């Protein structure tokens, strides 16, 4: 499988404090890759820097093209989308209008496929079709997460980066959301999934990276990590 995203010696500092130290990570086409790790390990920093929202050093390669200085604009133009931890929906706007905004960059570039994109999102999240006219601030937590993912999919990304989609959701809803995330590979979308819910994430991912204090402590097939003694003791607990 071709590598879609490759980070090498990827580092980020906040002033004199290094939050990410020489990370090596890749996502191949069609893969779901998860990054797990404790609070403050640098997971959000990793996604924000890979999206061009924070300055980084080291190298970032997308589908074989080295991106010298990643900016949001270059990353969006190359098919990368980020669903931030706080969802960042427009609460006073309807589900449909939130979705339309997700495709803004495409429409601005002259693409006129809003209806087709929205239809695809509605197929992935049928509940969004039912609620298309509802104000997004009145959606349930799970529905808001689905809308945030749907909005990112409107941009037709090749790589979707998700920051803790399970945050604040009941276990049953977490499973539902992550099942949809794992089905995205059938729609030609690769996923980089940051999660504190290590078990749920490893269950849907192909591979995983464990980030601890800004560095990759361990990586491998998700099925191997699920059975790794250290991972079980530190991140999975009983159950
Ligand atoms: P969590 O799961 O709690 O969101 P995380 O793994 O996503 O944690 P980050 O939010 O990336 O971790 O934070 C990594 C480190 O960088 C932490 O020590 C944090 O305090 C620090 N940090 C994050 N944002 C800033 C900032 N704007 N300025 C200074 N330090 C920051």
Short mmCIF file of N, CA, C and O in Angstrom, two decimals, residues 27-99:
data_model
loop_
_atom_site.label_atom_id
_atom_site.label_comp_id
_atom_site.label_asym_id
_atom_site.label_seq_id
_atom_site.Cartn_x
_atom_site.Cartn_y
_atom_site.Cartn_z
N UNK A 27 0.75 6.82 7.51
CA UNK A 27 -0.59 6.30 7.25
C UNK A 27 -0.61 5.89 5.79
O UNK A 27 -0.31 6.71 4.91
N UNK A 28 -0.92 4.62 5.54
CA UNK A 28 -0.99 4.17 4.13
C UNK A 28 -2.40 4.33 3.60
O UNK A 28 -3.35 4.47 4.37
N UNK A 29 -2.51 4.27 2.29
CA UNK A 29 -3.84 4.44 1.68
C UNK A 29 -4.78 3.33 2.15
O UNK A 29 -4.42 2.17 2.18
N UNK A 30 -5.97 3.73 2.58
CA UNK A 30 -6.98 2.76 3.00
C UNK A 30 -6.84 2.30 4.44
O UNK A 30 -7.60 1.46 4.90
N UNK A 31 -5.88 2.86 5.16
CA UNK A 31 -5.65 2.43 6.54
C UNK A 31 -6.36 3.30 7.57
O UNK A 31 -6.56 4.49 7.35
N UNK A 32 -6.69 2.66 8.70
CA UNK A 32 -7.10 3.41 9.88
C UNK A 32 -5.94 3.27 10.86
O UNK A 32 -5.62 2.16 11.29
N UNK A 33 -5.34 4.40 11.19
CA UNK A 33 -4.19 4.38 12.11
C UNK A 33 -4.58 5.18 13.35
O UNK A 33 -5.11 6.29 13.24
N UNK A 34 -4.33 4.61 14.52
CA UNK A 34 -4.68 5.34 15.73
C UNK A 34 -3.43 5.76 16.50
O UNK A 34 -2.39 5.09 16.46
N UNK A 35 -3.55 6.90 17.17
CA UNK A 35 -2.49 7.37 18.08
C UNK A 35 -3.12 7.43 19.46
O UNK A 35 -4.09 8.15 19.68
N UNK A 36 -2.60 6.62 20.36
CA UNK A 36 -3.12 6.61 21.73
C UNK A 36 -2.03 7.13 22.68
O UNK A 36 -0.87 7.23 22.30
N UNK A 37 -2.45 7.42 23.89
CA UNK A 37 -1.47 7.93 24.86
C UNK A 37 -2.18 8.74 25.91
O UNK A 37 -3.33 9.15 25.74
N UNK A 38 -1.49 9.00 27.02
CA UNK A 38 -2.13 9.69 28.15
C UNK A 38 -2.35 11.19 27.87
O UNK A 38 -1.86 11.72 26.87
N UNK A 39 -3.05 11.85 28.76
CA UNK A 39 -3.25 13.31 28.70
C UNK A 39 -1.90 14.00 28.57
O UNK A 39 -0.95 13.63 29.26
N UNK A 40 -1.86 14.98 27.69
CA UNK A 40 -0.64 15.78 27.60
C UNK A 40 0.49 15.12 26.84
O UNK A 40 1.60 15.65 26.78
N UNK A 41 0.23 13.96 26.20
CA UNK A 41 1.30 13.25 25.49
C UNK A 41 1.70 13.96 24.21
O UNK A 41 2.78 13.75 23.67
N UNK A 42 0.78 14.81 23.70
CA UNK A 42 1.09 15.53 22.46
C UNK A 42 0.22 15.12 21.28
O UNK A 42 0.50 15.48 20.14
N UNK A 43 -0.86 14.42 21.55
CA UNK A 43 -1.70 13.88 20.47
C UNK A 43 -2.38 15.02 19.67
O UNK A 43 -2.36 15.02 18.44
N UNK A 44 -2.98 15.95 20.39
CA UNK A 44 -3.63 17.07 19.71
C UNK A 44 -2.59 17.91 18.97
O UNK A 44 -2.82 18.34 17.83
N UNK A 45 -1.45 18.10 19.60
CA UNK A 45 -0.36 18.86 18.97
C UNK A 45 0.04 18.21 17.65
O UNK A 45 0.25 18.89 16.64
N UNK A 46 0.11 16.88 17.65
CA UNK A 46 0.50 16.13 16.44
C UNK A 46 -0.48 16.42 15.30
O UNK A 46 -0.08 16.75 14.18
N UNK A 47 -1.80 16.33 15.59
CA UNK A 47 -2.79 16.57 14.53
C UNK A 47 -2.76 18.02 14.06
O UNK A 47 -2.82 18.28 12.86
N UNK A 48 -2.68 18.95 15.02
CA UNK A 48 -2.69 20.37 14.63
C UNK A 48 -1.47 20.71 13.76
O UNK A 48 -1.60 21.44 12.77
N UNK A 49 -0.31 20.16 14.11
CA UNK A 49 0.89 20.45 13.31
C UNK A 49 0.79 19.78 11.95
O UNK A 49 1.18 20.37 10.93
N UNK A 50 0.25 18.56 11.91
CA UNK A 50 0.12 17.86 10.62
C UNK A 50 -0.89 18.58 9.72
O UNK A 50 -0.85 18.45 8.50
N UNK A 51 -1.82 19.34 10.32
CA UNK A 51 -2.81 20.08 9.55
C UNK A 51 -2.27 21.46 9.17
O UNK A 51 -2.93 22.21 8.46
N UNK A 52 -1.08 21.80 9.64
CA UNK A 52 -0.51 23.11 9.32
C UNK A 52 -0.98 24.22 10.23
O UNK A 52 -0.79 25.40 9.94
N UNK A 53 -1.61 23.84 11.35
CA UNK A 53 -2.10 24.86 12.28
C UNK A 53 -1.01 25.32 13.25
O UNK A 53 -1.18 26.33 13.92
N UNK A 54 0.05 24.53 13.35
CA UNK A 54 1.17 24.87 14.24
C UNK A 54 2.46 24.67 13.47
O UNK A 54 2.55 23.74 12.66
N UNK A 55 3.46 25.51 13.71
CA UNK A 55 4.73 25.29 13.02
C UNK A 55 5.45 24.04 13.52
O UNK A 55 5.36 23.71 14.71
N UNK A 56 6.11 23.35 12.61
CA UNK A 56 6.81 22.11 12.98
C UNK A 56 8.18 22.09 12.30
O UNK A 56 8.42 22.85 11.37
N UNK A 57 9.02 21.19 12.77
CA UNK A 57 10.28 20.93 12.05
C UNK A 57 10.30 19.45 11.70
O UNK A 57 9.47 18.68 12.19
N UNK A 58 11.23 19.05 10.84
CA UNK A 58 11.23 17.68 10.36
C UNK A 58 10.51 17.62 9.03
O UNK A 58 10.29 18.66 8.42
N UNK A 59 10.13 16.41 8.61
CA UNK A 59 9.49 16.38 7.30
C UNK A 59 8.09 15.81 7.33
O UNK A 59 7.77 14.92 8.12
N UNK A 60 7.25 16.38 6.44
CA UNK A 60 5.88 15.91 6.25
C UNK A 60 5.73 15.65 4.76
O UNK A 60 5.95 16.54 3.93
N UNK A 61 5.37 14.41 4.42
CA UNK A 61 5.21 14.04 3.01
C UNK A 61 3.79 13.54 2.82
O UNK A 61 3.29 12.73 3.60
N UNK A 62 3.14 14.07 1.76
CA UNK A 62 1.76 13.67 1.50
C UNK A 62 1.70 13.06 0.10
O UNK A 62 2.03 13.73 -0.87
N UNK A 63 1.29 11.80 0.04
CA UNK A 63 1.22 11.08 -1.23
C UNK A 63 2.50 11.28 -2.05
O UNK A 63 2.46 11.57 -3.24
N UNK A 64 3.62 11.17 -1.37
CA UNK A 64 4.91 11.26 -2.04
C UNK A 64 5.44 12.66 -2.24
O UNK A 64 6.58 12.86 -2.66
N UNK A 65 4.63 13.67 -1.95
CA UNK A 65 5.06 15.06 -2.14
C UNK A 65 5.50 15.66 -0.81
O UNK A 65 4.73 15.73 0.14
N UNK A 66 6.73 16.09 -0.75
CA UNK A 66 7.25 16.72 0.47
C UNK A 66 6.64 18.12 0.60
O UNK A 66 6.74 18.92 -0.32
N UNK A 67 5.99 18.36 1.73
CA UNK A 67 5.40 19.68 1.96
C UNK A 67 6.37 20.46 2.84
O UNK A 67 6.48 20.18 4.04
N UNK A 68 7.05 21.42 2.24
CA UNK A 68 8.13 22.09 2.96
C UNK A 68 7.63 22.85 4.18
O UNK A 68 8.20 22.76 5.26
N UNK A 69 6.54 23.59 4.00
CA UNK A 69 6.01 24.34 5.14
C UNK A 69 4.49 24.15 5.17
O UNK A 69 3.77 24.92 4.51
N UNK A 70 4.01 23.15 5.92
CA UNK A 70 2.57 22.87 5.89
C UNK A 70 1.75 24.06 6.41
O UNK A 70 2.05 24.61 7.46
N UNK A 71 0.75 24.46 5.64
CA UNK A 71 -0.23 25.44 6.11
C UNK A 71 -1.60 24.80 5.93
O UNK A 71 -1.72 23.82 5.19
N UNK A 72 -2.59 25.37 6.61
CA UNK A 72 -3.93 24.79 6.49
C UNK A 72 -4.36 24.76 5.02
O UNK A 72 -4.88 23.77 4.53
N UNK A 73 -4.06 25.84 4.33
CA UNK A 73 -4.49 25.92 2.93
C UNK A 73 -3.85 24.82 2.08
O UNK A 73 -4.54 24.16 1.30
N UNK A 74 -2.53 24.60 2.27
CA UNK A 74 -1.89 23.55 1.45
C UNK A 74 -2.43 22.18 1.82
O UNK A 74 -2.63 21.33 0.95
N UNK A 75 -2.69 21.96 3.10
CA UNK A 75 -3.16 20.64 3.51
C UNK A 75 -4.59 20.38 3.02
O UNK A 75 -4.90 19.30 2.54
N UNK A 76 -5.46 21.40 3.13
CA UNK A 76 -6.84 21.25 2.65
C UNK A 76 -6.83 21.01 1.13
O UNK A 76 -7.51 20.12 0.64
N UNK A 77 -6.01 21.78 0.43
CA UNK A 77 -5.95 21.64 -1.03
C UNK A 77 -5.49 20.26 -1.44
O UNK A 77 -5.82 19.77 -2.52
N UNK A 78 -4.71 19.59 -0.58
CA UNK A 78 -4.21 18.25 -0.91
C UNK A 78 -5.07 17.14 -0.30
O UNK A 78 -4.67 16.00 -0.21
N UNK A 79 -6.25 17.52 0.19
CA UNK A 79 -7.19 16.47 0.60
C UNK A 79 -7.07 16.01 2.04
O UNK A 79 -7.38 14.85 2.35
N UNK A 80 -6.61 16.89 2.92
CA UNK A 80 -6.55 16.53 4.34
C UNK A 80 -7.63 17.31 5.09
O UNK A 80 -7.84 18.49 4.83
N UNK A 81 -8.34 16.64 6.00
CA UNK A 81 -9.37 17.32 6.80
C UNK A 81 -9.18 16.94 8.27
O UNK A 81 -8.77 15.81 8.58
N UNK A 82 -9.47 17.89 9.15
CA UNK A 82 -9.32 17.65 10.59
C UNK A 82 -10.66 17.87 11.28
O UNK A 82 -11.34 18.86 11.04
N UNK A 83 -11.03 16.91 12.14
CA UNK A 83 -12.20 17.11 13.01
C UNK A 83 -11.65 17.39 14.40
O UNK A 83 -11.12 16.50 15.06
N UNK A 84 -11.72 18.66 14.85
CA UNK A 84 -11.09 19.00 16.13
C UNK A 84 -11.84 18.42 17.32
O UNK A 84 -13.03 18.08 17.22
N UNK A 85 -11.11 18.34 18.44
CA UNK A 85 -11.66 17.73 19.64
C UNK A 85 -12.99 18.36 20.06
O UNK A 85 -13.91 17.67 20.47
N UNK A 86 -13.09 19.68 19.93
CA UNK A 86 -14.31 20.34 20.42
C UNK A 86 -15.41 20.43 19.37
O UNK A 86 -16.38 21.15 19.54
N UNK A 87 -15.22 19.71 18.26
CA UNK A 87 -16.22 19.65 17.16
C UNK A 87 -16.35 20.96 16.40
O UNK A 87 -16.49 20.95 15.19
N UNK A 88 -16.39 22.11 17.13
CA UNK A 88 -16.42 23.43 16.49
C UNK A 88 -17.54 23.57 15.47
O UNK A 88 -17.35 24.09 14.37
N UNK A 89 -18.73 23.13 15.82
CA UNK A 89 -19.88 23.31 14.92
C UNK A 89 -20.41 24.72 15.05
O UNK A 89 -20.14 25.41 16.03
N UNK A 90 -21.21 25.13 14.07
CA UNK A 90 -21.90 26.41 14.18
C UNK A 90 -23.28 26.12 14.76
O UNK A 90 -24.19 25.68 14.05
N UNK A 91 -23.39 26.33 16.08
CA UNK A 91 -24.57 25.90 16.83
C UNK A 91 -25.88 26.50 16.37
O UNK A 91 -26.91 25.86 16.41
N UNK A 92 -25.81 27.75 15.89
CA UNK A 92 -27.04 28.45 15.49
C UNK A 92 -27.41 28.15 14.04
O UNK A 92 -28.32 28.77 13.49
N UNK A 93 -26.69 27.25 13.45
CA UNK A 93 -26.99 26.91 12.05
C UNK A 93 -27.50 25.48 11.95
O UNK A 93 -27.21 24.64 12.80
N UNK A 94 -28.26 25.21 10.89
CA UNK A 94 -28.84 23.87 10.72
C UNK A 94 -27.75 22.85 10.37
O UNK A 94 -26.63 23.22 9.99
N UNK A 95 -28.13 21.60 10.48
CA UNK A 95 -27.26 20.50 10.10
C UNK A 95 -26.81 20.69 8.65
O UNK A 95 -25.61 20.62 8.33
N UNK A 96 -27.77 20.99 7.78
CA UNK A 96 -27.47 21.13 6.36
C UNK A 96 -26.48 22.27 6.10
O UNK A 96 -25.53 22.11 5.33
N UNK A 97 -26.67 23.40 6.77
CA UNK A 97 -25.77 24.53 6.55
C UNK A 97 -24.37 24.25 7.08
O UNK A 97 -23.37 24.66 6.49
N UNK A 98 -24.29 23.55 8.21
CA UNK A 98 -22.98 23.15 8.72
C UNK A 98 -22.27 22.26 7.69
O UNK A 98 -21.07 22.41 7.44
N UNK A 99 -23.03 21.34 7.09
CA UNK A 99 -22.43 20.45 6.09
C UNK A 99 -21.95 21.25 4.88
O UNK A 99 -20.83 21.05 4.40
#
